[in-house]
mmCIF file of C-alpha atoms and ligand atoms in Angstrom:
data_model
loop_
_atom_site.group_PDB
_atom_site.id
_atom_site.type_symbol
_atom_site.label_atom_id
_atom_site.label_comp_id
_atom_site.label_asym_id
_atom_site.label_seq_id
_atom_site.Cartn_x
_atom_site.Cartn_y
_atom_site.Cartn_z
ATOM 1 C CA UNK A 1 12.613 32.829 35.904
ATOM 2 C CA UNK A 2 14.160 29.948 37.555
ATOM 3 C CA UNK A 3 15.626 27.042 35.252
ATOM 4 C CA UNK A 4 13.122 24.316 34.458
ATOM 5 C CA UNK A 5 14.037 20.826 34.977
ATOM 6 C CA UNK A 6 13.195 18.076 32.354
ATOM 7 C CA UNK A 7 10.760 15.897 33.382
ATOM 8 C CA UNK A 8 11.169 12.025 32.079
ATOM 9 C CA UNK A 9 7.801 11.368 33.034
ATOM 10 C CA UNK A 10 5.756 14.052 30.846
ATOM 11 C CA UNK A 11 8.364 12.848 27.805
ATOM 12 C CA UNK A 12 10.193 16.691 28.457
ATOM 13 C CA UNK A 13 12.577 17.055 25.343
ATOM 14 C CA UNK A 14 12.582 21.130 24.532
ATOM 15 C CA UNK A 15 13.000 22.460 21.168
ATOM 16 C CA UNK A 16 16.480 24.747 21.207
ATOM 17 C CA UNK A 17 17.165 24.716 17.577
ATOM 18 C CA UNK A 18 15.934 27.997 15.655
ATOM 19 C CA UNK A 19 15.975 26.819 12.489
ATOM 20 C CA UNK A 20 13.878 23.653 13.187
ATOM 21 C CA UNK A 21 11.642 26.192 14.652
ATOM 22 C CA UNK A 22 11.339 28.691 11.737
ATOM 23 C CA UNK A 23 11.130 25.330 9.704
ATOM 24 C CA UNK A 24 8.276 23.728 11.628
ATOM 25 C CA UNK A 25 6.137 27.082 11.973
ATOM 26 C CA UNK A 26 6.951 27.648 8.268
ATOM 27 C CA UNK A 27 5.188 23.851 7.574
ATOM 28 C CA UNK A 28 2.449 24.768 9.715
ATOM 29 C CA UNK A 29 1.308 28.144 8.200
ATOM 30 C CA UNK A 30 -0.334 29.914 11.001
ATOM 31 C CA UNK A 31 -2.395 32.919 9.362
ATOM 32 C CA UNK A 32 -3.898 35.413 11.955
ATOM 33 C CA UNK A 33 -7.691 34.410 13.328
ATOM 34 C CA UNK A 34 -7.290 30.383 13.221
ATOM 35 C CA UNK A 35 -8.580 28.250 15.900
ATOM 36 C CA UNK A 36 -5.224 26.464 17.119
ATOM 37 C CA UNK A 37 -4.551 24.394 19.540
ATOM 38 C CA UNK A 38 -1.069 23.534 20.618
ATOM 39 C CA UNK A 39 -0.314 20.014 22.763
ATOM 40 C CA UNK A 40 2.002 20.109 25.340
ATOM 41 C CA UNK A 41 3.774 24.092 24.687
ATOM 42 C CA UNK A 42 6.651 23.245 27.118
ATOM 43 C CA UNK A 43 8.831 26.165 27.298
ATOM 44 C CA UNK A 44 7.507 28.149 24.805
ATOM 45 C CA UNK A 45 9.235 27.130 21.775
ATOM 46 C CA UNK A 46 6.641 27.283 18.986
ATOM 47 C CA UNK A 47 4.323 28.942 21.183
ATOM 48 C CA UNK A 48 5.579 32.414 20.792
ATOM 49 C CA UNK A 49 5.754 31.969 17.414
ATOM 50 C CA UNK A 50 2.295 30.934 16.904
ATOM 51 C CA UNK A 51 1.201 33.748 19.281
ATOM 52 C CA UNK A 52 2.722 35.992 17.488
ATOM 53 C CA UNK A 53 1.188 34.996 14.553
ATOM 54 C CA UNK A 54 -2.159 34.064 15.186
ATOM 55 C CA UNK A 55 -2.837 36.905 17.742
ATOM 56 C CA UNK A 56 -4.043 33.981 19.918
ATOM 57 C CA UNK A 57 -3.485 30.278 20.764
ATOM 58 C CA UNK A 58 -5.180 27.263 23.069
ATOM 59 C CA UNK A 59 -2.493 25.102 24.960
ATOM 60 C CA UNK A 60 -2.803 22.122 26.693
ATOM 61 C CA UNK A 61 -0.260 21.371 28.977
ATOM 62 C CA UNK A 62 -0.011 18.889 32.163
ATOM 63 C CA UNK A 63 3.259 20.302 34.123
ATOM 64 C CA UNK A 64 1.858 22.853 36.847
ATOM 65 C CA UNK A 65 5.701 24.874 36.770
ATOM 66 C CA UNK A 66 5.130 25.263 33.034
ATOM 67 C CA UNK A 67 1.762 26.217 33.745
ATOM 68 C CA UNK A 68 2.729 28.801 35.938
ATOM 69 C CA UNK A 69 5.602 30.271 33.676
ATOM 70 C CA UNK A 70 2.695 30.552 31.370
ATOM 71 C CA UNK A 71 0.683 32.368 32.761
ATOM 72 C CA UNK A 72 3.426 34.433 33.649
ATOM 73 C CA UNK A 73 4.310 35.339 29.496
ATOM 74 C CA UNK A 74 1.222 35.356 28.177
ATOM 75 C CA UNK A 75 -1.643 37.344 28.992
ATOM 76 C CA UNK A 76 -4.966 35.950 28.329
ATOM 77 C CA UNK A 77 -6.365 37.259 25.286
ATOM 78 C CA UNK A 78 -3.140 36.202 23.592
ATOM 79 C CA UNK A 79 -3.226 32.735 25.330
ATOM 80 C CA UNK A 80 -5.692 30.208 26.807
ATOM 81 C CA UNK A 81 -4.102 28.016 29.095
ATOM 82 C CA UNK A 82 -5.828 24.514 29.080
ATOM 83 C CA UNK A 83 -4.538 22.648 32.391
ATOM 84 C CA UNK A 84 -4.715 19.018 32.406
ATOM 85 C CA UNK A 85 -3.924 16.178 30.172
ATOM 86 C CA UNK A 86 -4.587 15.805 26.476
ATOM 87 C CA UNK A 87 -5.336 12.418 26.503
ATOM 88 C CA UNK A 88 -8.633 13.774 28.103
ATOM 89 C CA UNK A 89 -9.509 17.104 26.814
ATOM 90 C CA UNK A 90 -12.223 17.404 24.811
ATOM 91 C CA UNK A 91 -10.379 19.727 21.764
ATOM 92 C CA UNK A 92 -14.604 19.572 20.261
ATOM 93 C CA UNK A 93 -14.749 22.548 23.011
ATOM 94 C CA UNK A 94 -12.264 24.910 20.983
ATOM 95 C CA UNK A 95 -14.671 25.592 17.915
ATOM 96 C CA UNK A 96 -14.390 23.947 14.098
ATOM 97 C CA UNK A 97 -12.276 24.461 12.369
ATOM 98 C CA UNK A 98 -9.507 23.592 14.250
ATOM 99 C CA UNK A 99 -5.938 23.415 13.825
ATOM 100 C CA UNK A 100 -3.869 21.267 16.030
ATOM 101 C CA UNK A 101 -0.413 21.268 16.494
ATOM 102 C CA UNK A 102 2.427 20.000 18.929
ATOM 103 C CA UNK A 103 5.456 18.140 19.672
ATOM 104 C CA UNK A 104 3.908 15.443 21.350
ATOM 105 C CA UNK A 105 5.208 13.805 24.567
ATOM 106 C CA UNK A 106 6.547 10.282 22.907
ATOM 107 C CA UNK A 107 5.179 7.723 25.844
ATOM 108 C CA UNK A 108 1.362 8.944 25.199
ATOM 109 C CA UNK A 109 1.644 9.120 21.233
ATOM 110 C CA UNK A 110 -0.240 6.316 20.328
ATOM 111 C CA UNK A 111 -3.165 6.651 22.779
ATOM 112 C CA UNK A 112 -3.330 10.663 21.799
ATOM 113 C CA UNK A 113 -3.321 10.416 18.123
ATOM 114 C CA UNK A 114 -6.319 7.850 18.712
ATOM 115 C CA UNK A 115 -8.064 10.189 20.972
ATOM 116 C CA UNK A 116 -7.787 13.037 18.515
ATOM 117 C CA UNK A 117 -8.859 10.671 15.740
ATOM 118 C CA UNK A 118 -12.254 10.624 17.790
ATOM 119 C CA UNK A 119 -12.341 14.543 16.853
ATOM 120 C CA UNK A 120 -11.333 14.210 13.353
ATOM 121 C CA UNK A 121 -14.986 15.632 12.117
ATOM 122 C CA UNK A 122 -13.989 19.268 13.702
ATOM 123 C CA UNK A 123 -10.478 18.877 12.531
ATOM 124 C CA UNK A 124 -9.001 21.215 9.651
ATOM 125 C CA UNK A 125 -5.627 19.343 10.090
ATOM 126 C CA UNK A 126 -3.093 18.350 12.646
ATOM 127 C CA UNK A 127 1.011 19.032 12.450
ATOM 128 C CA UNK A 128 2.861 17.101 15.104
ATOM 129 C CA UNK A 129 6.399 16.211 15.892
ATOM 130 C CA UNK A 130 6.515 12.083 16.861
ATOM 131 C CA UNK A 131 9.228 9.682 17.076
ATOM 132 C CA UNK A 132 10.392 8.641 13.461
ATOM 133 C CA UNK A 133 9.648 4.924 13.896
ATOM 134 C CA UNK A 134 5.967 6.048 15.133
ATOM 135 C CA UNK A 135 5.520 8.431 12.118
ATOM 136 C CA UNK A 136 6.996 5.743 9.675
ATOM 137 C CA UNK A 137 4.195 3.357 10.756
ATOM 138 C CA UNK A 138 1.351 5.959 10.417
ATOM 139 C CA UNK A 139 2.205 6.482 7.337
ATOM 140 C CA UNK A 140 3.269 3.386 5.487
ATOM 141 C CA UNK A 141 1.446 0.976 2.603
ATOM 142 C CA UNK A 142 0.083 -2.328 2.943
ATOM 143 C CA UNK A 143 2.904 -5.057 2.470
ATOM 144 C CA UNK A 144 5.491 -3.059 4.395
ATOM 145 C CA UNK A 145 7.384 -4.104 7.831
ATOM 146 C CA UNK A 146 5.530 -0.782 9.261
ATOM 147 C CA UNK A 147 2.121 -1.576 8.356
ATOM 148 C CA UNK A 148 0.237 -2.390 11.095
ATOM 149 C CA UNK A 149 -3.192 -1.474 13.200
ATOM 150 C CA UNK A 150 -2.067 2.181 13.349
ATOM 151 C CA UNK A 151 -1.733 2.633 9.633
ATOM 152 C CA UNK A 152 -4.848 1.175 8.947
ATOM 153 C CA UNK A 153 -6.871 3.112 11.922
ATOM 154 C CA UNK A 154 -5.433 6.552 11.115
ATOM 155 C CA UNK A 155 -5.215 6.396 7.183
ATOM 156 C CA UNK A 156 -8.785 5.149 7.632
ATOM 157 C CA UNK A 157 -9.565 8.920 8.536
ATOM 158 C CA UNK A 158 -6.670 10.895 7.360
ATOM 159 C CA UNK A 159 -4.502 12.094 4.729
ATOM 160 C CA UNK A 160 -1.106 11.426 6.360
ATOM 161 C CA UNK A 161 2.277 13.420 4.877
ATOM 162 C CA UNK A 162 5.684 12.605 6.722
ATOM 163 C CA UNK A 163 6.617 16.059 5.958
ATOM 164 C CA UNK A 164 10.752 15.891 7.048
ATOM 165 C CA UNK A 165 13.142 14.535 10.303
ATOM 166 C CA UNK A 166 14.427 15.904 13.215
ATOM 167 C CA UNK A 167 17.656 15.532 14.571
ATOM 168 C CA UNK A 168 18.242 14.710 18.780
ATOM 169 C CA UNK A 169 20.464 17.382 18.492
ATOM 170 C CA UNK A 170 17.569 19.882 18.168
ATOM 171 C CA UNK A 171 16.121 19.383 22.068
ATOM 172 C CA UNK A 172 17.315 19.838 25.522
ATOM 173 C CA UNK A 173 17.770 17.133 26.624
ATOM 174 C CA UNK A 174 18.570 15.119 23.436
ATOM 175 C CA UNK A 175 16.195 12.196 22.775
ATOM 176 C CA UNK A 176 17.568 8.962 22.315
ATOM 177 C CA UNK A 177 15.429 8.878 19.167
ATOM 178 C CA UNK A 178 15.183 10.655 15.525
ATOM 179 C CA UNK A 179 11.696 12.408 15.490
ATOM 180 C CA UNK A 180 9.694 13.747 12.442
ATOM 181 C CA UNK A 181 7.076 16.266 11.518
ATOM 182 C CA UNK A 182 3.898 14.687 9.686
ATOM 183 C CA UNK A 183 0.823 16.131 8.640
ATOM 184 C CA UNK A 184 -2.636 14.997 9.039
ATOM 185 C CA UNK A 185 -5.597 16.001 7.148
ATOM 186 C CA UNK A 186 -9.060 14.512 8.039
ATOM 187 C CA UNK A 187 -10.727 12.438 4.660
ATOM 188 C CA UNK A 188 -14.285 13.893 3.943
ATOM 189 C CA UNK A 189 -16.784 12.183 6.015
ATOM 190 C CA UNK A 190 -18.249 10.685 2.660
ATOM 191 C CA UNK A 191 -14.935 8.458 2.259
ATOM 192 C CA UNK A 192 -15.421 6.793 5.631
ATOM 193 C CA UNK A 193 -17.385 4.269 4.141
ATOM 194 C CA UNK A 194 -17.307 1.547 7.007
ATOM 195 C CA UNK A 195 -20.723 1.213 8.203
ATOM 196 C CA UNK A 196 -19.959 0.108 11.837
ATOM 197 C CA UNK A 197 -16.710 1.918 12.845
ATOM 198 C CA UNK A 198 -16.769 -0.240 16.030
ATOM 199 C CA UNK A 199 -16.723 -3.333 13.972
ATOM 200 C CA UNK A 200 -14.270 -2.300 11.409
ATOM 201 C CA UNK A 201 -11.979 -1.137 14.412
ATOM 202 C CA UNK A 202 -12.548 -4.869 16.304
ATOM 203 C CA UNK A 203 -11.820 -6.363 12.658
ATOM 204 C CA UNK A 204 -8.565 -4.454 12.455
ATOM 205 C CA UNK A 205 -7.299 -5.211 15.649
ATOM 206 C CA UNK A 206 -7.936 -8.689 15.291
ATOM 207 C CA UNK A 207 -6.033 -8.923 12.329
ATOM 208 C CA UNK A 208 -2.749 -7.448 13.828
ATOM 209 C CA UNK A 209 -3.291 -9.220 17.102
ATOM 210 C CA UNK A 210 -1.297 -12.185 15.839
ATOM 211 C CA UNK A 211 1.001 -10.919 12.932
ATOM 212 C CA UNK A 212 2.285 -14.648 12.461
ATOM 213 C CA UNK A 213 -1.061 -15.693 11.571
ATOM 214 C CA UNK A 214 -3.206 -15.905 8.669
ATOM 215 C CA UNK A 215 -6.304 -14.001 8.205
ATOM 216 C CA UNK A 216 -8.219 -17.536 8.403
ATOM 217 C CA UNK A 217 -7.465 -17.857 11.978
ATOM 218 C CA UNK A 218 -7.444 -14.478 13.075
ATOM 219 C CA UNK A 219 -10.670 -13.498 11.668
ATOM 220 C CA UNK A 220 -12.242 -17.042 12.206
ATOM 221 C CA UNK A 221 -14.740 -14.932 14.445
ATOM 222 C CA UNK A 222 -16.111 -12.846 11.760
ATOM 223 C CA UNK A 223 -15.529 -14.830 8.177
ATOM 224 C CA UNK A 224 -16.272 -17.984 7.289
ATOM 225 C CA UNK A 225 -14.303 -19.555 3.881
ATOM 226 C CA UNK A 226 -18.061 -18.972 1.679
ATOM 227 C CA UNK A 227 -17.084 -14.954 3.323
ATOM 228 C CA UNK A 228 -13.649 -15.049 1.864
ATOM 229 C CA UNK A 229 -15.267 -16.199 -1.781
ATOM 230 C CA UNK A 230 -17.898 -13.209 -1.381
ATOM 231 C CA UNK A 231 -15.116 -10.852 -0.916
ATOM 232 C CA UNK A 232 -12.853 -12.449 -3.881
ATOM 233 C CA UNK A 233 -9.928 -12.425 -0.916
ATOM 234 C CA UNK A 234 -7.447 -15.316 -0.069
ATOM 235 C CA UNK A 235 -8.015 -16.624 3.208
ATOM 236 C CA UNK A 236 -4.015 -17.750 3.541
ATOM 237 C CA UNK A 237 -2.972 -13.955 3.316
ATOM 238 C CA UNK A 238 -1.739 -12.176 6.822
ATOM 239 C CA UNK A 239 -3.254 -8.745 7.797
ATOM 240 C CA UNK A 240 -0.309 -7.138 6.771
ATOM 241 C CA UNK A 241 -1.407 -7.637 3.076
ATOM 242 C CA UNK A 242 -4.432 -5.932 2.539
ATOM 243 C CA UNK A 243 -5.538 -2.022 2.245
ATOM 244 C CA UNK A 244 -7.861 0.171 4.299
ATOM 245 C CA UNK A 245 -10.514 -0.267 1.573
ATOM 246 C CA UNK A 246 -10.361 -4.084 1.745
ATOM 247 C CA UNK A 247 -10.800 -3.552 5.908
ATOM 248 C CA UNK A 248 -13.592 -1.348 5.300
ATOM 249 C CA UNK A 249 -15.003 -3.893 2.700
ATOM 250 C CA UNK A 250 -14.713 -7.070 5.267
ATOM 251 C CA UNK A 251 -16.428 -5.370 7.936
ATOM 252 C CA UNK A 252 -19.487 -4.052 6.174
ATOM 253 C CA UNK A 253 -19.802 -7.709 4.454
ATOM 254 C CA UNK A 254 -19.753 -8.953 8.603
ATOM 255 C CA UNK A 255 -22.032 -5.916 9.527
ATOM 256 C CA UNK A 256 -24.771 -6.809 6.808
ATOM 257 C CA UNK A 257 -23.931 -10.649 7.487
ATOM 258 C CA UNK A 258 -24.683 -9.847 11.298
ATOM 259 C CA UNK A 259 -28.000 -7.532 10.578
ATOM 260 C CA UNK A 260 -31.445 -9.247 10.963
ATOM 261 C CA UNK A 261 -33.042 -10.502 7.462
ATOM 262 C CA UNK A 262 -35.397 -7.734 6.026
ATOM 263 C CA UNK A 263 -33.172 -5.375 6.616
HETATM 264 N N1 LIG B 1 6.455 22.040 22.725
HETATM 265 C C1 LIG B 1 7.648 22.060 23.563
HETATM 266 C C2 LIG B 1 8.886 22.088 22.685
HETATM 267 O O1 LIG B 1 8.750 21.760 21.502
HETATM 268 O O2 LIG B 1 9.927 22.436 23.177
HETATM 269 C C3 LIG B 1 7.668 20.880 24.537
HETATM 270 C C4 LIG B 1 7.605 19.510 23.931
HETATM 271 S S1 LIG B 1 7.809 18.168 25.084
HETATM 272 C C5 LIG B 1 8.317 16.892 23.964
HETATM 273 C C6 LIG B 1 6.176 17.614 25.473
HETATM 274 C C7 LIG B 1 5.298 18.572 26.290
HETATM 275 O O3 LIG B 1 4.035 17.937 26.547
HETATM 276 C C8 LIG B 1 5.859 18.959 27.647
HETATM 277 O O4 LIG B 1 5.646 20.325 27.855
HETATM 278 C C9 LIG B 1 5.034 18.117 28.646
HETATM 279 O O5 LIG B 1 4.927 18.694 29.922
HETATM 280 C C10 LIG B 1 3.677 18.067 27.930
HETATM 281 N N2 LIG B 1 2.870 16.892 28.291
HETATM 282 C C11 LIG B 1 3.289 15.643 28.629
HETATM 283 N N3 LIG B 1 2.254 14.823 28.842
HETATM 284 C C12 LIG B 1 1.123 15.568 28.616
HETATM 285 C C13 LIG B 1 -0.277 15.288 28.683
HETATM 286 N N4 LIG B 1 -0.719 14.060 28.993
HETATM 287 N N5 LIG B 1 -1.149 16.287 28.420
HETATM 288 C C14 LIG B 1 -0.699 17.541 28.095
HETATM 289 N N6 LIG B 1 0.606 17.857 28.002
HETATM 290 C C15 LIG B 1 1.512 16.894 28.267
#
């Protein structure tokens, strides 16, 4: 086959290192007969792997050369060949449980991992490779530099685990960036206590919209100061301060607040 040239625009960094490979398929666990799904295979890297495992894997994969050497490697019973772009595939198709895996193209990471998040109910768990910084503020507690809308929207509906890093060193071509592995495991549906998830998410992002600000004038749509003595929470705090649960708790005091009396 013909030499494959990196392409910038689908966020093209191949894994060449072996032993990040062995590592990352070792984190994963593939056991033969899963439902997986792997994002954006590339070259092959953890696919073969995982095919070899599993006895058979789903791909999704934008680049119609890599698409083609595919289809070339794999036959079909071992691999399903998913052409288009993840940010638009329905993975509720593939069956439950599902597994999904992948070292995501960086530019689309925040869009995707909110996209999947709208799957999360068929979801067994998800093991991706993401740039560090992105990782570091999925993951981190309230208080922290870090903390933002992304923490609070994801740990709202997973278990998140930055599991280890990744060097540059271990793609061709080398990222500018340090990337690392983290696991996500969807919360039972009987955690996600926020009544109206559309609320709770318009809540959040108001809150981070302006990080400078106090919750008094971000949230001066929703809460009133008599709201902010309901919910035993100081007004002059910024949104980096409080937990998912105290989210969850504002928006189902606006969502009652909101519903008509009698109800
Ligand atoms: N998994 C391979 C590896 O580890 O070597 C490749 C990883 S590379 C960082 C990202 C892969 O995602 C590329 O194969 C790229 O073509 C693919 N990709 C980029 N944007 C995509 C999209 N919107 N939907 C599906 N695949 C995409």
């Amino acid at each position: 086959m013909t030499e494959h040239r990196a392409r910038k625009r689908f966020g093209q960094n191949f894994l060449s290192d072996p032993n990040i490979i062995r590592k990352i398929i070792d984190a994963i666990r593939p056991v033969a007969g899963e439902t997986m799904v792997e994002i954006g295979p590339g070259l092959g890297a953890m696919t073969a792997p995982l095919v070899e495992r599993l006895g058979h894997l789903h791909v999704v994969e934008i680049d119609r050369d890599l698409i083609a050497r595919l289809h070339e490697t794999y036959p079909p019973e071992r691999l399903t060949v998913h052409e288009g772009d993840a940010l638009e595939f329905d993975f509720g198709s593939l069956g439950t449980p599902l597994r999904v895996v992948g070292n995501l193209p960086y530019n689309i990471s925040t869009p995707l991992l909110f996209h999947l998040a709208g799957f999360a109910a068929q979801v067994r768990d998800m093991t991706f490779m993401l740039q560090k910084e992105v990782v570091m503020r999925m993951v981190a507690a309230p208080g922290s530099e870090d903390y933002g809308r992304l923490s609070v929207m994801l740990q709202y509906r997973f278990r998140m685990a930055r599991l280890f890093d990744v060097p540059p060193g271990a793609f061709r071509p080398a990222p500018k960036v340090t990337s690392s592995i983290v696991r996500m495991v969807p919360l039972p549906a009987a955690e996600l206590a926020a009544e109206d998830e559309a609320l709770f998410a318009r809540i959040v992002a108001a809150a981070f919209g302006q990080r400078r600000k106090t919750l008094r004038n971000t949230l001066r749509e929703f809460l009133a100061e008599a709201d902010y003595t309901a919910l035993d929470l100081d007004p002059g705090l910024r949104g980096e301060r409080l937990t998912v649960g105290e989210y969850v708790a504002i928006a189902n005091h606006v969502a009652r607040k909101q519903a008509p009396a009698g109800r």
